[in-house]
Coordinates of C-alpha atoms in Angstrom, one line a residue:
I1021 CA 44.8 54.0 97.1
I1022 CA 43.7 57.7 96.9
L1023 CA 47.1 58.7 95.4
Y1024 CA 46.8 55.8 92.9
L1025 CA 43.4 57.0 91.8
E1026 CA 44.6 60.6 91.5
N1027 CA 47.5 59.5 89.3
L1028 CA 45.1 57.4 87.2
K1029 CA 43.0 60.5 86.6
M1030 CA 46.0 62.3 85.2
I1031 CA 46.7 59.6 82.6
N1032 CA 44.6 60.3 79.5
N1033 CA 43.6 58.5 76.3
L1034 CA 45.8 59.9 73.5
D1035 CA 42.9 60.1 71.0
I1036 CA 41.0 62.3 73.4
L1037 CA 44.0 64.5 73.9
I1038 CA 44.4 64.9 70.1
S1039 CA 40.8 65.8 69.7
K1040 CA 41.1 68.5 72.3
Y1041 CA 44.6 70.0 71.5
G1042 CA 45.3 68.7 68.0
A1043 CA 48.3 66.7 66.9
P1044 CA 51.2 67.1 69.4
N1045 CA 54.6 68.4 68.5
I1046 CA 56.3 65.6 70.5
L1047 CA 55.5 62.2 71.8
I1048 CA 57.6 60.3 74.4
D1049 CA 56.1 57.0 73.5
H1050 CA 57.8 54.1 75.4
W1051 CA 56.0 50.8 75.0
D1052 CA 56.8 48.9 78.1
S1053 CA 54.8 47.9 81.2
K1054 CA 56.4 50.6 83.4
S1055 CA 56.2 53.7 81.2
T1056 CA 53.6 56.4 80.8
G1057 CA 53.5 58.3 77.5
Y1058 CA 54.0 62.1 77.4
A1059 CA 52.4 64.3 74.7
I1060 CA 53.8 67.8 74.3
W1061 CA 52.3 70.8 72.6
G1062 CA 54.6 73.8 72.0
Y1063 CA 57.7 74.9 73.7
D1064 CA 58.9 78.1 75.6
E1065 CA 62.6 77.9 74.8
N1066 CA 65.1 75.9 72.8
I1067 CA 68.7 74.9 72.5
L1068 CA 70.1 74.6 69.0
W1069 CA 73.6 73.7 68.0
N1070 CA 74.3 73.5 64.3
Y1071 CA 77.0 74.1 61.8
N1072 CA 76.7 77.9 62.3
G1073 CA 77.0 77.8 66.1
L1074 CA 75.1 77.5 69.3
Y1075 CA 71.7 79.3 69.9
I1076 CA 69.7 79.6 73.0
S1077 CA 66.1 80.5 72.1
D1078 CA 67.3 81.9 68.7
K1079 CA 70.0 84.1 70.3
K1080 CA 73.6 83.2 69.2
V1081 CA 75.8 82.5 72.2
T1082 CA 79.4 81.2 72.8
A1083 CA 79.5 77.6 71.4
N1084 CA 80.5 75.9 74.6
L1085 CA 79.2 72.7 76.3
D1086 CA 79.0 74.6 79.7
V1087 CA 76.6 77.1 78.1
V1088 CA 74.3 74.1 77.2
Q1089 CA 74.5 72.8 80.7
D1090 CA 73.6 76.2 82.2
A1091 CA 70.5 76.3 80.0
I1092 CA 69.5 72.8 81.1
N1093 CA 70.0 73.7 84.7
T1094 CA 67.7 76.7 84.3
W1095 CA 65.0 74.6 82.7
K1096 CA 65.3 72.0 85.5
N1097 CA 64.8 74.7 88.2
Q1098 CA 61.8 76.0 86.4
S1099 CA 59.9 72.8 85.8
S1100 CA 58.3 70.0 87.9
D1101 CA 58.6 67.0 85.7
I1102 CA 59.8 67.0 82.0
S1103 CA 62.3 69.8 81.8
G1104 CA 63.6 69.2 78.3
V1105 CA 63.2 66.9 75.3
G1106 CA 65.3 66.6 72.2
F1107 CA 68.0 64.8 70.3
I1108 CA 71.7 64.6 69.7
S1109 CA 72.6 63.8 66.1
Y1110 CA 75.5 61.4 65.3
N1111 CA 77.3 64.3 63.9
F1112 CA 77.7 65.9 67.4
K1113 CA 80.8 63.8 67.4
N1114 CA 82.3 66.7 65.4
I1115 CA 81.9 68.8 68.5
L1116 CA 83.1 66.1 71.0
F1117 CA 86.0 65.0 68.9
P1118 CA 87.4 68.2 67.3
H1119 CA 90.8 66.7 66.7
L1120 CA 89.2 64.3 64.2
N1121 CA 88.5 65.7 60.7
F1122 CA 85.2 64.2 59.6
K1123 CA 84.0 64.6 56.0
N1124 CA 80.5 63.2 56.2
Y1125 CA 78.2 65.7 57.8
N1126 CA 75.1 67.6 56.7
K1127 CA 75.5 71.4 57.3
N1128 CA 71.7 71.7 57.3
F1129 CA 70.9 69.2 60.1
P1130 CA 71.3 70.2 63.8
Y1131 CA 74.0 68.7 65.8
L1132 CA 71.8 69.0 68.9
F1133 CA 68.3 70.3 69.5
F1134 CA 66.3 70.5 72.8
V1135 CA 63.2 72.2 73.8
K1136 CA 61.6 73.2 77.1
P1137 CA 58.0 71.9 76.8
K1138 CA 55.0 74.3 77.2
L1139 CA 52.0 71.9 77.6
V1140 CA 52.7 68.3 78.8
K1141 CA 50.0 65.7 79.2
K1142 CA 50.4 62.1 80.3
Y1143 CA 48.7 59.4 78.3
K1144 CA 48.3 55.6 78.5
I1145 CA 50.4 53.5 76.2
E1146 CA 47.8 51.5 74.2
K1147 CA 46.4 51.0 70.7
N1148 CA 44.8 54.2 69.3
D1149 CA 42.8 55.1 66.3
V1150 CA 45.0 55.2 63.1
K1151 CA 44.6 56.2 59.5
N1152 CA 45.9 54.2 56.5
V1153 CA 49.2 55.6 55.4
S1154 CA 51.7 54.6 52.7
L1155 CA 55.3 54.8 51.7
K1156 CA 57.0 54.1 48.3
L1157 CA 60.6 53.1 48.0
K1158 CA 62.7 55.8 46.3
K1159 CA 66.2 54.6 46.9
D1160 CA 67.0 51.2 48.2
F1161 CA 69.9 50.0 50.4
I1162 CA 73.3 49.9 48.7
E1163 CA 73.3 47.1 46.1
Y1164 CA 75.1 43.9 47.1
K1165 CA 78.1 44.2 44.8
K1166 CA 79.0 47.6 46.2
Y1167 CA 78.2 46.5 49.7
K1168 CA 80.7 43.6 49.4
I1169 CA 83.4 46.0 48.1
K1170 CA 82.9 48.2 51.2
L1171 CA 82.9 45.2 53.5
D1172 CA 86.2 44.0 52.0
K1173 CA 87.6 47.5 52.8
I1174 CA 86.4 47.1 56.4
K1175 CA 88.0 43.6 56.6
E1176 CA 91.3 45.2 55.5
E1177 CA 91.1 47.7 58.4
L1178 CA 90.3 44.9 60.8
K1179 CA 93.2 42.8 59.4
N1180 CA 95.6 45.7 59.9
G1181 CA 94.6 46.0 63.5
N1182 CA 93.0 49.5 63.1
A1183 CA 89.7 48.3 64.8
Y1184 CA 88.1 45.0 65.8
Q1185 CA 84.5 46.0 65.0
I1186 CA 83.0 48.5 62.6
N1187 CA 79.3 49.5 62.5
F1188 CA 78.6 50.0 58.8
T1189 CA 75.4 51.6 57.7
N1190 CA 73.6 53.0 54.6
N1191 CA 70.4 54.8 54.0
K1192 CA 67.1 54.0 52.3
E1193 CA 64.8 56.7 51.0
Y1194 CA 61.0 56.6 50.7
I1195 CA 58.4 58.9 49.3
C1196 CA 56.0 59.7 52.2
F1197 CA 52.4 60.3 51.0
D1198 CA 51.0 61.2 54.4
D1199 CA 51.7 63.5 57.4
G1200 CA 54.6 62.3 59.6
F1201 CA 52.4 62.1 62.7
K1202 CA 49.9 59.9 61.0
T1203 CA 52.7 57.7 59.7
Y1204 CA 54.2 57.4 63.2
M1205 CA 50.8 56.6 64.8
N1206 CA 50.3 53.8 62.2
L1207 CA 53.8 52.3 62.5
R1208 CA 53.8 52.4 66.3
L1209 CA 51.1 49.8 66.4
E1210 CA 53.2 47.5 64.3
S1211 CA 56.5 48.0 66.1
K1212 CA 55.4 48.9 69.7
P1213 CA 58.7 50.8 70.1
K1214 CA 60.2 50.3 73.5
Y1215 CA 61.9 53.7 73.3
G1216 CA 59.7 55.5 70.7
F1217 CA 59.6 59.2 70.0
Y1218 CA 57.8 61.5 67.6
I1219 CA 59.2 65.0 67.2
K1220 CA 57.9 67.7 64.8
H1221 CA 60.7 70.3 64.0
E1222 CA 59.9 73.2 61.8
D1223 CA 62.1 71.7 59.0
F1224 CA 61.5 68.0 59.4
Q1225 CA 59.7 65.3 61.4
I1226 CA 61.4 62.5 63.4
L1227 CA 59.8 59.1 63.8
S1228 CA 61.8 56.8 66.1
F1229 CA 60.8 53.2 66.7
S1230 CA 64.0 52.4 68.6
P1231 CA 64.2 49.1 70.6
E1232 CA 67.6 50.2 72.2
L1233 CA 68.1 52.2 75.4
F1234 CA 71.4 54.2 75.2
F1235 CA 71.4 55.2 78.9
K1236 CA 69.1 56.1 81.7
R1237 CA 69.8 57.8 85.0
E1238 CA 67.6 57.3 88.0
N1239 CA 68.5 58.2 91.6
N1240 CA 72.2 58.7 90.6
H1241 CA 72.4 55.2 89.1
I1242 CA 73.2 55.0 85.4
E1243 CA 72.4 52.0 83.1
S1244 CA 73.1 51.3 79.5
Y1245 CA 71.7 48.3 77.5
P1246 CA 74.0 47.7 74.5
M1247 CA 72.2 45.8 71.7
K1248 CA 74.4 43.8 69.3
G1249 CA 73.4 40.5 67.6
T1250 CA 70.3 40.1 65.5
M1251 CA 68.3 37.2 64.2
G1252 CA 65.1 37.3 62.1
R1253 CA 61.8 35.9 63.4
S1254 CA 59.5 33.2 62.0
N1255 CA 55.7 33.1 62.1
N1256 CA 56.0 29.4 63.1
S1257 CA 56.5 29.2 66.9
V1258 CA 58.8 26.1 66.7
D1259 CA 61.0 27.7 64.0
D1260 CA 61.0 31.0 65.9
N1261 CA 62.3 29.3 69.1
K1262 CA 65.0 27.6 67.0
L1263 CA 66.1 31.0 65.6
K1264 CA 66.1 32.5 69.1
L1265 CA 68.3 29.6 70.4
K1266 CA 70.6 29.9 67.4
L1267 CA 71.3 33.6 68.3
K1268 CA 71.7 32.7 72.0
K1269 CA 74.4 30.1 71.1
S1270 CA 76.1 32.1 68.3
L1271 CA 79.8 32.5 69.2
K1272 CA 80.2 35.2 66.5
D1273 CA 77.4 37.3 67.9
K1274 CA 78.6 36.8 71.5
A1275 CA 82.1 37.9 70.6
E1276 CA 80.7 41.0 68.7
H1277 CA 78.4 41.8 71.6
L1278 CA 81.1 41.5 74.2
M1279 CA 83.3 44.0 72.4
I1280 CA 80.6 46.6 72.8
V1281 CA 79.8 45.7 76.4
D1282 CA 83.4 46.2 77.2
L1283 CA 83.4 49.6 75.5
L1284 CA 80.3 50.7 77.4
R1285 CA 81.8 49.5 80.6
N1286 CA 84.8 51.6 80.0
D1287 CA 82.8 54.7 79.0
I1288 CA 80.6 54.4 82.1
G1289 CA 83.7 53.9 84.2
K1290 CA 84.8 57.4 83.2
I1291 CA 82.0 59.0 85.2
A1292 CA 80.9 56.3 87.7
N1293 CA 82.2 56.0 91.3
P1294 CA 85.2 53.7 91.4
G1295 CA 84.3 50.0 91.9
T1296 CA 80.6 50.5 91.0
V1297 CA 80.5 49.5 87.4
S1298 CA 79.0 46.0 86.8
V1299 CA 77.6 43.9 83.9
D1300 CA 74.6 41.6 84.3
K1301 CA 72.0 39.9 82.1
L1302 CA 74.9 39.2 79.7
Y1303 CA 73.8 37.9 76.3
E1304 CA 70.1 38.1 77.2
I1305 CA 67.8 37.6 74.2
K1306 CA 64.9 39.9 73.7
S1307 CA 62.2 39.4 71.1
Y1308 CA 60.7 42.2 69.1
K1309 CA 58.1 42.3 66.3
T1310 CA 60.4 41.3 63.5
V1311 CA 63.8 40.4 65.1
H1312 CA 65.4 38.7 68.1
Q1313 CA 68.2 40.8 69.7
M1314 CA 71.1 40.1 72.1
I1315 CA 71.2 42.6 75.0
S1316 CA 73.2 43.1 78.2
R1317 CA 73.0 45.6 81.0
V1318 CA 76.0 47.8 82.2
R1319 CA 75.4 49.7 85.4
G1320 CA 77.3 52.2 87.6
K1321 CA 76.7 54.6 90.5
L1322 CA 77.2 58.3 89.9
D1323 CA 78.2 61.1 92.2
S1324 CA 75.5 63.8 92.4
S1325 CA 77.9 66.3 90.9
I1326 CA 77.8 64.4 87.5
N1327 CA 75.6 66.4 85.1
E1328 CA 74.0 65.8 81.7
I1329 CA 77.0 67.1 79.7
D1330 CA 79.4 64.9 81.7
I1331 CA 77.4 61.9 80.7
I1332 CA 77.1 62.9 77.0
K1333 CA 80.9 63.6 76.8
A1334 CA 81.7 60.2 78.4
L1335 CA 79.3 58.0 76.4
F1336 CA 78.5 59.7 73.0
P1337 CA 78.2 58.3 70.4
G1338 CA 77.2 54.9 71.7
G1339 CA 79.6 52.0 71.1
S1340 CA 77.0 49.8 69.5
V1341 CA 76.7 52.3 66.6
T1342 CA 80.4 53.0 66.1
G1343 CA 82.3 49.8 66.8
A1344 CA 85.6 49.6 68.7
P1345 CA 87.9 51.2 69.6
K1346 CA 85.5 54.1 69.2
E1347 CA 87.7 56.9 67.7
S1348 CA 89.4 54.6 65.2
A1349 CA 86.0 53.1 64.3
M1350 CA 84.5 56.5 63.7
K1351 CA 87.4 57.5 61.3
I1352 CA 87.0 54.3 59.4
I1353 CA 83.2 54.8 59.1
D1354 CA 83.7 58.3 57.8
N1355 CA 86.0 56.9 55.2
I1356 CA 83.8 54.1 54.0
E1357 CA 80.2 55.5 54.3
D1358 CA 79.0 57.8 51.6
Y1359 CA 76.4 59.8 53.4
S1360 CA 75.7 61.8 56.5
R1361 CA 74.0 59.8 59.2
D1362 CA 72.4 63.0 60.8
L1363 CA 70.1 61.8 63.6
Y1364 CA 70.5 58.1 62.8
T1365 CA 72.7 56.4 65.5
G1366 CA 72.5 59.6 67.5
S1367 CA 70.2 59.7 70.5
I1368 CA 66.7 61.0 71.4
G1369 CA 65.7 61.6 75.0
Y1370 CA 64.3 63.6 77.8
I1371 CA 65.6 65.3 81.0
K1372 CA 63.5 65.5 84.2
S1373 CA 63.7 68.2 86.8
N1374 CA 65.1 65.8 89.4
G1375 CA 68.1 64.9 87.1
D1376 CA 66.7 61.6 85.8
L1377 CA 67.5 61.0 82.1
N1378 CA 66.3 58.6 79.5
F1379 CA 67.9 58.5 76.0
N1380 CA 67.5 55.9 73.2
V1381 CA 69.9 54.9 70.5
A1382 CA 68.3 56.4 67.4
I1383 CA 68.1 53.3 65.3
R1384 CA 64.9 52.1 63.5
T1385 CA 64.5 55.9 63.1
M1386 CA 63.0 57.8 60.2
T1387 CA 63.5 61.5 59.3
I1388 CA 60.9 63.1 56.9
N1389 CA 61.9 66.3 55.0
N1390 CA 59.7 67.6 52.2
N1391 CA 57.9 64.3 52.0
I1392 CA 61.1 62.3 51.5
A1393 CA 61.7 59.8 54.4
T1394 CA 65.2 58.6 55.1
Y1395 CA 65.6 55.4 57.0
P1396 CA 69.2 54.1 57.4
V1397 CA 70.0 50.6 58.5
G1398 CA 73.3 48.8 59.3
G1399 CA 75.1 46.4 61.6
G1400 CA 78.4 45.5 63.3
I1401 CA 81.1 44.0 61.1
V1402 CA 83.8 41.8 62.6
W1403 CA 86.5 39.6 61.1
D1404 CA 84.3 36.5 60.6
S1405 CA 81.3 38.5 59.2
T1406 CA 80.1 37.4 55.7
S1407 CA 78.9 39.9 53.2
Q1408 CA 75.7 38.1 52.4
N1409 CA 74.7 37.6 56.0
E1410 CA 75.4 41.2 56.9
W1411 CA 73.6 42.6 53.9
D1412 CA 70.5 40.4 54.7
E1413 CA 70.6 41.5 58.3
A1414 CA 70.6 45.2 57.3
Q1415 CA 67.6 44.6 55.1
L1416 CA 65.8 42.8 57.9
K1417 CA 66.0 45.9 60.1
S1418 CA 63.7 47.8 57.7
K1419 CA 61.0 45.1 57.8
I1420 CA 58.8 47.2 60.2
L1421 CA 58.0 49.4 57.2
T1422 CA 56.7 46.6 55.1
S1423 CA 53.1 46.9 56.2
I1424 CA 52.7 50.4 54.7
L1425 CA 54.8 50.0 51.5
K1426 CA 53.1 50.6 48.2

């Protein structure tokens, strides 16, 4: 009881923390019953890998994954809880798959960025004071006619046996009239993001309202929760249950989902102890603010020698955001998409001193740069996908922004 009360004292109200320290640079903002929020102000050191090379606290070093791991190990030895927080952009695939020649990448956006926090305060996940904010649509999702042409190209790749699922995305752009932190604080109340993050970088701000856990490691067990299969929600409870049941019974969505579960099972099998990889909660339906989603759990046991970079090399990028087979899907995506995903469909997460990890899939994620907010959306395309349904589903995934649109 005494320990519980002591822990309770350490968990603050976020509004009080903000009034004392100002707006934080980072929020680890996971809205579930088991999570405590972490607010972070400032950082002592950083790891940056971009088009020009690898930098440890602004000093250029040999661009090598082992150098990144050495820096992470040092941070873990020097901290007692949160050792590092940051993100891996989708374009980190350029580093992990150097034999593939990708054309769509933004030279000005980091491949990877992590910081060692300076001041960390826990806070209670709850509703907080918010200010009214607004966005205005600047560039909409790809128009339907062009979308159908691209979908037909994907179908041709599927027909030729080059892949059996492709995750196709496109970006929306908004004019952001308010500070990114205020915008995040407003939208978090609407979306209650299960794996939310806010990160203020010197060049941009990241607002992630992700519902999808890419992977977590606890006590040398690793879990991934692939999310594939989406259905809109209704305000009418009877209709909403019908929509949920429709998704649960959908053979198309189950087939699409199982492809990614198999891919994740294979990826985790690369690093897990032999015979420990399992799948449970297959085709489970979870309900969120604007959509129902189909989710499963893939698990495995890790040897204590498996480190952070081993996990990233085995799993990244996540199968739910590429399609399958992964390498072939990434090449097709690079051919058909006309923009650089940057952080979108990458991953945001944190590293603890004991080796525990928690990384989301950076979907439902906005990046704000010079008051322009990019918010890409997309979905998995399989042989029996229809252009209209997939276009509608992609639009549905930006519905959480509706409440603040001008």
